[in-house]
Amino acid sequence: MDKRFLLFLALAFAVLIGNALIMSWFFPPPPPAEQQADGPEALAPVDGDAADGDVPPEDADAADAQDETLSLEEGGEADVDADQPDEQAQAADDAQQAEAFPQRWLTLGSVDLASRYRMLITLNSGGATVERLELASRQYRDRHDRTGYLGHLEPIDVPEGGVLVRVVGQGTPAAQSGIEPGDIIERIGDETVLTVAEFEKRLADSEPGDQLSIVVARDGQELPPKTVTLTRRPLEVMRPEAENVEMRGGRIPPGYQPVPSFRMTLAQVGTDRLDPDDEELPDLDLYTANWEVVEADEDHVLFRRTLPQFNLEVLKRYALAKVPEAEADNGVAPAYHLELTVAVRNLAEDPGLVAYRLDGPTGLPIEGWWYAGKIGRQWGAVGLRDVAVQYRGASPELIPADDVAGDDVEALGQDQSLMYIGVDAQYVSAMLLPQKQQLDAVWLAESRAIEVAPELGEKEMTSLANVTCRLVSKPLELEPQGQFSHTYTVFAGPKKPELLAAYKQVGEGEVYSLNELVYYGWFGLVARGMLWLLHSFYAVVGNYGIAIVMLTVLVRGCMFPLSRKQALNMQKMQELQPEIKRIAEKYKSDVEKRTKAQQDLFKKHNYNPLGGCLLAFIQLPIFIGLYRGLMVDVELRQAPLFTEAIRWCSDLAAPDMLWNWSGIMPRFITDGVGIFGLGPYFNLLPVITVALFVVQSKMFMPPPADEQAALQQKIMQFMFIFMGILFYKVASGLCLYFIASTIWSVTERRLLPKANPNKSAEQKPAEPGKRAAISTGDGANGAGRRTKSSGNRKQKRR
């Protein structure tokens, strides 16, 4: 990086010295006062179609591109007087552009809901990128990190001792206590803080609700202690991937450089084109160089990077949405987005071709990596973070992380109009929607699904790959002082259907909505019905655990006639067991006659061997629908059975996590990979579920009539062990449903009359020449006994 920086400086000064007398040609006079932008608006395109990114025919590209103008805050190049240029001022201005700007961290929004922002974004001037995006709602908290949250301060060590705070997000405990950027943290309580490692260790030992006394120095003077009350860590839709790797126990390789979100570079300048596998063009450093911060406030930031060697100016603008005051209490108000505008301006006196390359969001959550799963529209497995895309006239597509990590994907969307593209996680998504007036406008030459920082991944965990999208624009010819700009709406929030439906592309009779990201798979209609009932019960009782039990009672109550018929059918099977056993002994060596005799017996007693399967077939869609609903519905994420104050069963969309057994179990069990990767926690509810299944089977299953039936029952016992492994990592809410359903079945069976195995033998057919024997029905001992009256009739005949 140092060599690139020195090369950049050398080239910049060479251009400065060689062109000092003609630099004024590159800067036009300022527009008339009535045409200048009023206020801090950064990008003000004039032509409506071009502003929306519509790409005109190639012969009109340059003409439309130069119709756009750029309005900057005071102090930009637009203030230079081209009629009487001041060569010294021009040289100084150009030298300033060649200098490296200091690295800065800035924030947009707040995690305080009272601010009416829905997120807090941390920006880095290095590459003009998004470092972190945190959601403000208390409903969306980090499910794994239960330590106290102070706020992300981007701290660094101070040589004299202490920790320098470089950024403080609005609404965080640090901001509420009065800590500011530039402060040096010297002590926490009675402990002296000398390094970032000591600072992070002190926070790692804390819990939400703890109060810390923090002593900081400002402008060389120590301030009175500040009392900070720590909170739960917010859910981060984007964050440095190293934190995700460390969360699941992975290792960060030496020299690893984080890859933030929304990196941008130039894909083509003139005849120079960037290859898909290359980082940047030679002598171009837009990925890591510090961009100039032109404007910054709580809801927008404008970055600029001037490239004297290419006579180009590149700008990126982030503008965060805010909830209208009238909808401050609306949790699904469409304010989970920001607008990202990229612009390129030609400073040369000659026209030239320019295209940009924009990368998408990175570092989305992999929470629940050891148990979570997503549902794909196509056959095959999908990861926890996949690339979702839709083009005009095409169906939504989900590109699995495994395919992206395996380089098994091709470029997408040539000559197609993009509706949206981004990264889809289990409960949140980050999507880019081009702001276009016409749906058939084609901005991009191609799109790609790429893996970010593959050195952090593991071959056996490609489903966790950090994937993103890469957009390459169509090259446009810019006239001197001409520019073009593209604006994207970046949605970054929870996958609530009613919220996603508000983010869409609309044309004449066409609607392309982000609501397509919510997919329930098979039996989707049943899943939606189950969730509607579940949410309705929750609205009454205020607890999703009780709501699941109520849903179970409703479902089993509606199926009571069928379940009762099934139980009676199984009872009849037990009553026929003696006859089935007799037939099996009689036709031991003749399978065909044995089968026919059993069929005649079932027909005589009106018994349907498949009658018990009907209830199972009806329950299967309900089971799959509820299972898929719990996997997809963000409302059940972080919904506790009792309270969030205890870890056990604090999330009905996750396993109950009774005890962390990582210290005693081998790695192949705790890493969550494969069928025997049970994860780092012992879960109680799956054990209870399988135990109840065993009890239910012993109550319902008749005794074996032959060796084959006995073997089948032994196999069934091993199946229960296998079922226990499969059920071990399912959502605790689903286990709760099965526990309540099994208790219902057991209770229902206990209330029915007990089976009488001798009932089927009361009217045995008489042998030729003999009277039929009438059973007394007095249990097993009464089988085959004659009544007293029949014995007396025999004595009289003698």
XYZ file of N, CA, C and O in Angstrom, residues 250-408:
636
model
N -13.583 -19.664 14.533
C -12.596 -19.747 13.467
C -11.372 -18.889 13.754
O -11.316 -18.144 14.746
N -10.402 -18.994 12.899
C -9.142 -18.253 13.061
C -8.976 -17.237 11.944
O -9.332 -17.493 10.795
N -8.415 -16.103 12.299
C -8.133 -15.046 11.338
C -6.686 -15.184 10.889
O -5.769 -15.142 11.716
N -6.428 -15.379 9.602
C -5.042 -15.542 9.148
C -4.247 -14.254 9.303
O -4.816 -13.150 9.252
N -2.947 -14.344 9.500
C -2.115 -13.140 9.635
C -2.192 -12.281 8.368
O -2.242 -12.791 7.249
N -2.230 -10.995 8.573
C -2.256 -10.074 7.444
C -3.595 -9.915 6.774
O -3.686 -9.291 5.709
N -4.640 -10.442 7.385
C -5.962 -10.336 6.777
C -6.420 -8.881 6.758
O -6.321 -8.167 7.748
N -6.929 -8.444 5.619
C -7.477 -7.100 5.462
C -8.996 -7.188 5.301
O -9.476 -7.894 4.414
N -9.763 -6.523 6.141
C -11.223 -6.611 6.039
C -11.734 -6.028 4.722
O -11.163 -5.082 4.188
N -12.818 -6.609 4.227
C -13.451 -6.135 2.997
C -14.801 -5.538 3.377
O -15.742 -6.264 3.690
N -14.928 -4.215 3.386
C -16.195 -3.582 3.787
C -17.227 -3.656 2.670
O -16.996 -4.207 1.590
N -18.379 -3.064 2.918
C -19.483 -3.089 1.958
C -19.420 -1.905 1.011
O -18.958 -0.819 1.376
N -19.887 -2.138 -0.210
C -20.077 -1.116 -1.246
C -18.760 -0.483 -1.694
O -18.649 0.733 -1.819
N -17.771 -1.329 -1.924
C -16.545 -0.839 -2.555
C -16.840 -0.493 -4.020
O -17.633 -1.142 -4.683
N -16.138 0.521 -4.508
C -16.339 0.958 -5.887
C -15.003 1.262 -6.534
O -14.092 1.803 -5.897
N -14.874 0.872 -7.795
C -13.716 1.244 -8.591
C -14.179 1.425 -10.033
O -15.369 1.290 -10.332
N -13.250 1.763 -10.909
C -13.578 1.967 -12.316
C -13.283 0.685 -13.089
O -12.178 0.136 -12.994
N -14.260 0.214 -13.833
C -14.096 -0.998 -14.637
C -13.513 -0.696 -16.004
O -12.969 -1.589 -16.657
N -13.629 0.555 -16.455
C -13.073 0.933 -17.751
C -12.801 2.425 -17.754
O -13.615 3.224 -17.297
N -11.619 2.767 -18.258
C -11.246 4.161 -18.496
C -10.627 4.210 -19.884
O -9.538 3.664 -20.105
N -11.335 4.826 -20.819
C -10.850 4.823 -22.196
C -10.863 3.412 -22.748
O -11.880 2.721 -22.761
N -9.688 2.968 -23.191
C -9.561 1.603 -23.727
C -9.068 0.617 -22.686
O -8.997 -0.583 -22.974
N -8.717 1.093 -21.504
C -8.246 0.199 -20.436
C -9.447 -0.424 -19.738
O -10.312 0.291 -19.205
N -9.489 -1.750 -19.698
C -10.588 -2.469 -19.063
C -10.065 -3.337 -17.935
O -8.978 -3.894 -18.016
N -10.891 -3.449 -16.916
C -10.533 -4.240 -15.744
C -11.026 -5.666 -15.930
O -12.204 -5.899 -16.206
N -10.116 -6.637 -15.768
C -10.505 -8.041 -15.847
C -11.339 -8.420 -14.627
O -11.143 -7.870 -13.530
N -12.283 -9.382 -14.783
C -13.153 -9.739 -13.647
C -12.405 -10.203 -12.408
O -12.873 -9.985 -11.295
N -11.238 -10.833 -12.595
C -10.512 -11.374 -11.446
C -9.524 -10.382 -10.840
O -8.891 -10.694 -9.823
N -9.361 -9.217 -11.456
C -8.414 -8.229 -10.944
C -9.103 -7.288 -9.966
O -10.316 -7.050 -10.045
N -8.296 -6.743 -9.054
C -8.835 -5.828 -8.059
C -9.128 -4.463 -8.664
O -10.247 -3.976 -8.623
N -8.063 -3.807 -9.229
C -8.239 -2.473 -9.794
C -7.307 -2.284 -10.975
O -6.346 -3.040 -11.174
N -7.608 -1.246 -11.759
C -6.715 -0.869 -12.844
C -5.391 -0.357 -12.284
O -5.340 0.152 -11.152
N -4.306 -0.451 -13.043
C -3.026 0.093 -12.567
C -3.143 1.583 -12.251
O -3.853 2.330 -12.919
N -2.417 1.988 -11.212
C -2.367 3.385 -10.771
C -3.711 3.904 -10.281
O -3.944 5.111 -10.226
N -4.607 2.991 -9.939
C -5.925 3.396 -9.430
C -6.136 2.747 -8.074
O -5.970 1.538 -7.917
N -6.454 3.562 -7.074
C -6.613 3.042 -5.714
C -7.875 3.638 -5.101
O -7.821 4.511 -4.244
N -9.019 3.135 -5.558
C -10.287 3.589 -4.999
C -10.779 2.672 -3.884
O -11.651 3.070 -3.106
N -10.254 1.462 -3.803
C -10.708 0.510 -2.798
C -10.239 0.867 -1.390
O -10.993 0.754 -0.434
N -8.984 1.277 -1.258
C -8.414 1.460 0.075
C -7.973 2.884 0.379
O -7.785 3.229 1.549
N -7.788 3.715 -0.633
C -7.344 5.091 -0.376
C -8.435 5.861 0.363
O -9.632 5.579 0.232
N -8.017 6.824 1.143
C -8.967 7.654 1.879
C -9.566 8.704 0.957
O -8.855 9.486 0.321
N -10.905 8.720 0.884
C -11.616 9.689 0.075
C -11.831 10.968 0.875
O -11.899 10.952 2.097
N -11.965 12.052 0.163
C -12.259 13.337 0.796
C -13.722 13.360 1.239
O -14.615 12.960 0.497
N -13.942 13.829 2.459
C -15.304 13.996 2.968
C -15.740 15.420 2.637
O -15.295 16.389 3.249
N -16.624 15.546 1.649
C -17.071 16.859 1.199
C -18.180 17.385 2.092
O -18.185 18.552 2.489
N -19.132 16.544 2.427
C -20.258 16.930 3.278
C -20.557 15.783 4.222
O -20.377 14.614 3.880
N -21.035 16.120 5.406
C -21.390 15.080 6.371
C -22.322 15.657 7.422
O -22.044 16.707 8.012
N -23.454 14.996 7.656
C -24.303 15.282 8.799
C -24.939 13.969 9.227
O -24.490 12.897 8.819
N -26.003 14.028 10.035
C -26.535 12.802 10.616
C -27.297 11.941 9.632
O -27.585 10.777 9.934
N -27.634 12.474 8.453
C -28.401 11.653 7.518
C -27.798 11.545 6.125
O -28.354 10.863 5.266
N -26.653 12.189 5.846
C -26.018 11.963 4.566
C -24.542 12.326 4.634
O -24.113 13.166 5.426
N -23.753 11.641 3.775
C -22.316 11.883 3.653
C -21.960 11.839 2.179
O -22.421 10.955 1.444
N -21.153 12.794 1.739
C -20.674 12.836 0.362
C -19.161 12.661 0.366
O -18.437 13.421 1.013
N -18.683 11.642 -0.358
C -17.253 11.382 -0.522
C -16.840 11.748 -1.947
O -17.618 11.602 -2.893
N -15.574 12.186 -2.075
C -15.051 12.534 -3.397
C -13.616 12.028 -3.517
O -12.840 12.056 -2.568
N -13.312 11.557 -4.714
C -11.948 11.138 -5.010
C -11.582 11.674 -6.384
O -12.219 11.339 -7.392
N -10.587 12.561 -6.432
C -10.126 13.138 -7.687
C -8.936 12.337 -8.200
O -8.011 12.033 -7.435
N -8.967 12.001 -9.490
C -7.929 11.173 -10.113
C -7.231 11.992 -11.193
O -7.629 11.965 -12.366
N -6.206 12.779 -10.830
C -5.534 13.636 -11.824
C -4.933 12.833 -12.972
O -4.891 13.311 -14.107
N -4.451 11.628 -12.692
C -3.818 10.839 -13.750
C -4.806 10.404 -14.816
O -4.424 10.072 -15.942
N -6.101 10.382 -14.470
C -7.127 10.020 -15.444
C -8.039 11.198 -15.798
O -8.952 11.049 -16.609
N -7.796 12.348 -15.161
C -8.659 13.511 -15.371
C -10.121 13.178 -15.085
O -11.024 13.540 -15.852
N -10.336 12.498 -13.965
C -11.683 12.096 -13.574
C -11.922 12.451 -12.117
O -10.980 12.587 -11.321
N -13.183 12.604 -11.810
C -13.621 12.834 -10.440
C -14.731 11.826 -10.135
O -15.693 11.691 -10.890
N -14.571 11.104 -9.020
C -15.526 10.067 -8.633
C -16.169 10.472 -7.312
O -15.467 10.921 -6.387
N -17.481 10.309 -7.225
C -18.203 10.673 -6.008
C -19.103 9.523 -5.560
O -19.632 8.772 -6.380
N -19.269 9.411 -4.252
C -20.214 8.473 -3.646
C -20.971 9.221 -2.558
O -20.369 9.902 -1.728
N -22.275 9.050 -2.587
C -23.121 9.734 -1.618
C -24.043 8.724 -0.942
O -24.708 7.931 -1.609
N -24.060 8.744 0.392
C -24.955 7.919 1.191
C -25.967 8.840 1.869
O -25.582 9.801 2.544
N -27.250 8.531 1.705
C -28.310 9.308 2.347
C -29.265 8.338 3.035
O -29.829 7.453 2.391
N -29.441 8.511 4.355
C -30.227 7.573 5.157
C -31.666 8.040 5.285
O -31.941 9.230 5.486
N -32.592 7.070 5.184
C -34.016 7.373 5.314
C -34.379 7.588 6.778
O -33.719 7.074 7.694
N -35.440 8.355 7.008
C -35.944 8.657 8.338
C -37.454 8.464 8.353
O -38.139 8.824 7.394
N -37.956 7.895 9.433
C -39.384 7.631 9.538
C -40.127 8.950 9.704
O -39.738 9.780 10.537
N -41.175 9.185 8.937
C -41.972 10.404 9.162
C -42.529 10.426 10.586
O -42.799 9.386 11.184
N -42.676 11.606 11.112
C -43.125 11.740 12.501
C -44.487 11.097 12.713
O -44.759 10.521 13.765
N -45.346 11.147 11.708
C -46.683 10.553 11.852
C -46.637 9.038 11.946
O -47.570 8.409 12.425
N -45.537 8.418 11.482
C -45.411 6.965 11.511
C -44.312 6.508 12.451
O -43.739 5.436 12.273
N -44.015 7.302 13.456
C -42.911 6.976 14.357
C -43.122 5.650 15.068
O -42.159 4.936 15.382
N -44.373 5.282 15.344
C -44.655 4.041 16.059
C -44.937 2.873 15.117
O -45.259 1.777 15.584
N -44.820 3.091 13.843
C -45.072 2.032 12.868
C -43.799 1.226 12.647
O -42.835 1.708 12.052
N -43.793 -0.008 13.128
C -42.598 -0.836 13.026
C -42.265 -1.297 11.630
O -41.149 -1.762 11.388
N -43.209 -1.190 10.709
C -42.954 -1.617 9.332
C -42.987 -0.431 8.370
O -43.191 -0.612 7.164
N -42.777 0.772 8.883
C -42.659 1.932 7.998
C -41.438 1.745 7.111
O -40.375 1.328 7.579
N -41.546 2.007 5.815
C -40.435 1.748 4.889
C -39.284 2.731 5.078
O -39.078 3.647 4.275
N -38.529 2.550 6.142
C -37.376 3.411 6.425
C -36.122 2.594 6.703
O -35.162 3.109 7.258
N -36.139 1.325 6.310
C -34.958 0.475 6.480
C -34.100 0.541 5.215
O -33.783 -0.485 4.610
N -33.720 1.722 4.819
C -32.929 1.835 3.604
C -32.121 3.125 3.599
O -32.380 4.050 4.373
N -31.145 3.140 2.722
C -30.391 4.340 2.416
C -30.261 4.428 0.906
O -30.459 3.428 0.193
N -29.943 5.591 0.426
C -29.732 5.786 -1.002
C -28.237 5.917 -1.255
O -27.553 6.728 -0.621
N -27.740 5.107 -2.174
C -26.335 5.131 -2.564
C -26.256 5.654 -4.000
O -26.804 5.042 -4.923
N -25.575 6.784 -4.160
C -25.402 7.382 -5.482
C -23.925 7.359 -5.841
O -23.082 7.770 -5.037
N -23.616 6.870 -7.032
C -22.244 6.881 -7.547
C -22.232 7.749 -8.797
O -23.160 7.705 -9.611
N -21.194 8.556 -8.923
C -21.110 9.482 -10.050
C -19.670 9.578 -10.520
O -18.729 9.474 -9.715
N -19.503 9.778 -11.815
C -18.181 9.964 -12.419
C -18.250 11.204 -13.308
O -19.191 11.350 -14.115
N -17.241 12.080 -13.169
C -17.208 13.321 -13.936
C -15.903 13.406 -14.716
O -14.826 13.104 -14.194
N -16.000 13.789 -15.956
C -14.835 13.918 -16.836
C -14.269 15.326 -16.718
O -14.928 16.306 -17.074
N -13.040 15.443 -16.225
C -12.384 16.746 -16.066
C -11.487 17.102 -17.246
O -10.867 18.161 -17.234
N -11.406 16.211 -18.229
C -10.500 16.430 -19.353
C -11.172 17.281 -20.418
O -12.373 17.544 -20.387
N -10.362 17.682 -21.394
C -10.881 18.471 -22.506
C -11.329 17.592 -23.664
O -11.861 18.101 -24.657
N -11.100 16.289 -23.546
C -11.496 15.350 -24.589
C -12.527 14.375 -24.030
O -12.510 14.045 -22.829
N -13.436 13.872 -24.855
C -14.389 12.862 -24.378
C -13.681 11.543 -24.101
O -12.583 11.282 -24.613
N -14.335 10.721 -23.286
C -13.744 9.424 -22.966
C -14.779 8.458 -22.428
O -15.808 8.856 -21.875
N -14.499 7.160 -22.593
C -15.376 6.108 -22.104
C -15.065 5.805 -20.639
O -13.896 5.715 -20.246
N -16.112 5.640 -19.840
C -15.958 5.332 -18.409
C -17.037 4.330 -18.008
O -18.193 4.439 -18.451
N -16.653 3.367 -17.185
C -17.594 2.431 -16.560
C -17.114 2.170 -15.135
O -15.916 2.232 -14.851
N -18.053 1.892 -14.252
C -17.686 1.630 -12.850
C -18.009 0.190 -12.470
O -18.785 -0.511 -13.132
N -17.409 -0.255 -11.373
C -17.700 -1.560 -10.785
C -18.025 -1.354 -9.311
O -17.235 -0.773 -8.576
N -19.191 -1.824 -8.918
C -19.685 -1.621 -7.553
C -19.952 -2.975 -6.904
O -20.691 -3.790 -7.459
N -19.345 -3.205 -5.740
C -19.595 -4.418 -4.965
C -20.716 -4.169 -3.970
O -20.939 -3.040 -3.526
N -21.402 -5.224 -3.602
C -22.552 -5.119 -2.724
C -22.219 -5.263 -1.253
O -21.071 -5.094 -0.834
N -23.215 -5.605 -0.436
C -23.018 -5.707 1.014
C -22.221 -6.950 1.391
O -22.274 -7.976 0.711
N -21.495 -6.858 2.484
C -20.701 -7.977 2.994
C -20.949 -8.129 4.492
O -21.489 -7.245 5.151
N -20.530 -9.282 5.019
C -20.568 -9.506 6.461
C -21.954 -9.621 7.047
O -22.179 -9.231 8.191
N -22.916 -10.195 6.294
C -24.253 -10.388 6.855
C -24.220 -11.465 7.939
O -23.281 -12.250 8.024
N -25.253 -11.550 8.777
C -25.196 -12.453 9.940
C -25.144 -13.923 9.536
O -25.743 -14.349 8.545
N -24.418 -14.697 10.340
C -24.454 -16.161 10.248
C -24.891 -16.726 11.605
O -24.484 -17.818 11.992
N -25.728 -15.978 12.315
C -26.207 -16.439 13.602
C -26.874 -17.801 13.463
O -27.580 -18.058 12.492
N -26.646 -18.658 14.433
C -27.197 -20.000 14.358
C -26.532 -20.853 13.297
O -27.170 -21.728 12.714
N -25.246 -20.616 13.033
C -24.552 -21.333 11.970
C -24.592 -22.843 12.184
O -24.498 -23.615 11.241
N -24.762 -23.297 13.411
C -24.718 -24.735 13.704
C -26.090 -25.389 13.649
O -26.208 -26.610 13.747
N -27.155 -24.625 13.493
C -28.491 -25.221 13.399
C -29.378 -24.588 12.334
O -30.336 -25.200 11.865
N -29.099 -23.353 11.945
C -30.007 -22.610 11.070
C -29.965 -23.158 9.642
O -28.995 -23.799 9.222
N -31.022 -22.912 8.914
C -31.101 -23.316 7.521
C -32.046 -22.420 6.760
O -32.951 -21.816 7.328
N -31.825 -22.301 5.468
C -32.672 -21.501 4.590
C -33.285 -22.391 3.526
O -32.795 -23.479 3.263
N -34.337 -21.886 2.910
C -35.073 -22.630 1.903
C -34.836 -21.969 0.557
O -35.044 -20.760 0.406
N -34.403 -22.752 -0.412
C -34.165 -22.224 -1.739
C -35.299 -22.536 -2.689
O -36.017 -23.522 -2.519
N -35.458 -21.698 -3.700
C -36.497 -21.940 -4.693
C -36.105 -23.065 -5.637
O -36.956 -23.775 -6.154
N -34.825 -23.206 -5.887
C -34.373 -24.274 -6.755
C -34.008 -25.489 -5.902
O -33.817 -25.407 -4.698
N -33.907 -26.630 -6.572
C -33.504 -27.840 -5.870
C -32.064 -27.681 -5.388
O -31.237 -27.043 -6.001
N -31.757 -28.323 -4.288
C -30.416 -28.266 -3.742
C -30.350 -27.389 -2.509
O -31.245 -26.598 -2.216
N -29.251 -27.543 -1.782
C -29.079 -26.820 -0.532
C -28.682 -25.379 -0.800
O -28.081 -25.052 -1.817
N -29.042 -24.521 0.109
C -28.618 -23.131 0.059
C -27.890 -22.819 1.351
O -27.950 -23.569 2.321
N -27.171 -21.699 1.369
C -26.401 -21.354 2.545
C -27.153 -20.405 3.452
O -28.347 -20.150 3.285
N -26.437 -19.881 4.422
C -27.034 -18.880 5.298
C -26.976 -17.498 4.674
O -27.688 -16.591 5.105
N -26.113 -17.323 3.675
C -26.023 -16.057 2.953
C -25.881 -16.393 1.468
O -24.853 -16.936 1.048
N -26.901 -16.063 0.710
C -26.914 -16.364 -0.718
C -27.195 -15.092 -1.501
O -27.758 -14.129 -0.971
N -26.831 -15.098 -2.744
C -27.075 -13.944 -3.617
C -28.450 -14.101 -4.249
O -28.734 -15.096 -4.922
N -29.318 -13.141 -4.000
C -30.668 -13.123 -4.569
C -30.719 -12.060 -5.660
O -30.194 -10.960 -5.492
N -31.380 -12.399 -6.772
C -31.419 -11.481 -7.900
C -32.695 -11.720 -8.685
O -33.215 -12.841 -8.734
N -33.195 -10.652 -9.296
C -34.319 -10.778 -10.216
C -34.164 -9.737 -11.318
O -33.863 -8.570 -11.054
N -34.378 -10.196 -12.539
C -34.358 -9.322 -13.702
C -35.771 -9.199 -14.257
O -36.644 -10.031 -13.987
N -35.962 -8.183 -15.029
C -37.291 -7.957 -15.594
C -37.693 -9.133 -16.483
O -36.926 -9.591 -17.330
N -38.914 -9.624 -16.256
C -39.428 -10.725 -17.045
C -38.942 -12.091 -16.621
O -39.311 -13.088 -17.242
N -38.133 -12.168 -15.564
C -37.599 -13.452 -15.095
C -38.054 -13.716 -13.668
O -38.456 -12.805 -12.940
N -37.987 -14.969 -13.272
C -38.361 -15.353 -11.911
C -37.233 -15.018 -10.939
O -36.066 -14.919 -11.345
N -37.562 -14.831 -9.666
C -36.498 -14.600 -8.677
C -35.541 -15.785 -8.646
O -35.942 -16.937 -8.801
N -34.285 -15.490 -8.428
C -33.255 -16.529 -8.414
C -32.410 -16.386 -7.159
O -32.077 -15.278 -6.744
N -32.077 -17.525 -6.562
C -31.229 -17.553 -5.380
C -29.995 -18.375 -5.716
O -30.095 -19.573 -6.019
N -28.832 -17.748 -5.676
C -27.572 -18.414 -6.011
C -26.931 -18.878 -4.714
O -26.503 -18.055 -3.896
N -26.869 -20.189 -4.462
C -26.381 -20.688 -3.169
C -24.926 -20.311 -2.912
O -24.108 -20.221 -3.840
N -24.620 -20.110 -1.644
C -23.253 -19.762 -1.253
C -22.279 -20.867 -1.620
O -21.120 -20.594 -1.953
N -22.717 -22.145 -1.563
C -21.828 -23.247 -1.927
C -21.373 -23.123 -3.376
O -20.202 -23.375 -3.689
N -22.291 -22.757 -4.275
C -21.922 -22.609 -5.682
C -20.976 -21.437 -5.879
O -20.037 -21.503 -6.672
N -21.236 -20.349 -5.173
C -20.364 -19.176 -5.309
C -18.965 -19.495 -4.795
O -17.961 -19.163 -5.433
N -18.877 -20.171 -3.632
C -17.569 -20.513 -3.079
C -16.834 -21.520 -3.953
O -15.597 -21.551 -3.962
N -17.589 -22.331 -4.687
C -16.967 -23.307 -5.572
C -16.734 -22.804 -6.979
O -16.416 -23.599 -7.875
N -16.887 -21.506 -7.214
C -16.706 -20.898 -8.543
C -17.564 -21.594 -9.586
O -17.145 -21.801 -10.732
N -18.782 -21.949 -9.177
C -19.683 -22.673 -10.068
C -20.812 -21.773 -10.572
O -21.933 -22.204 -10.752
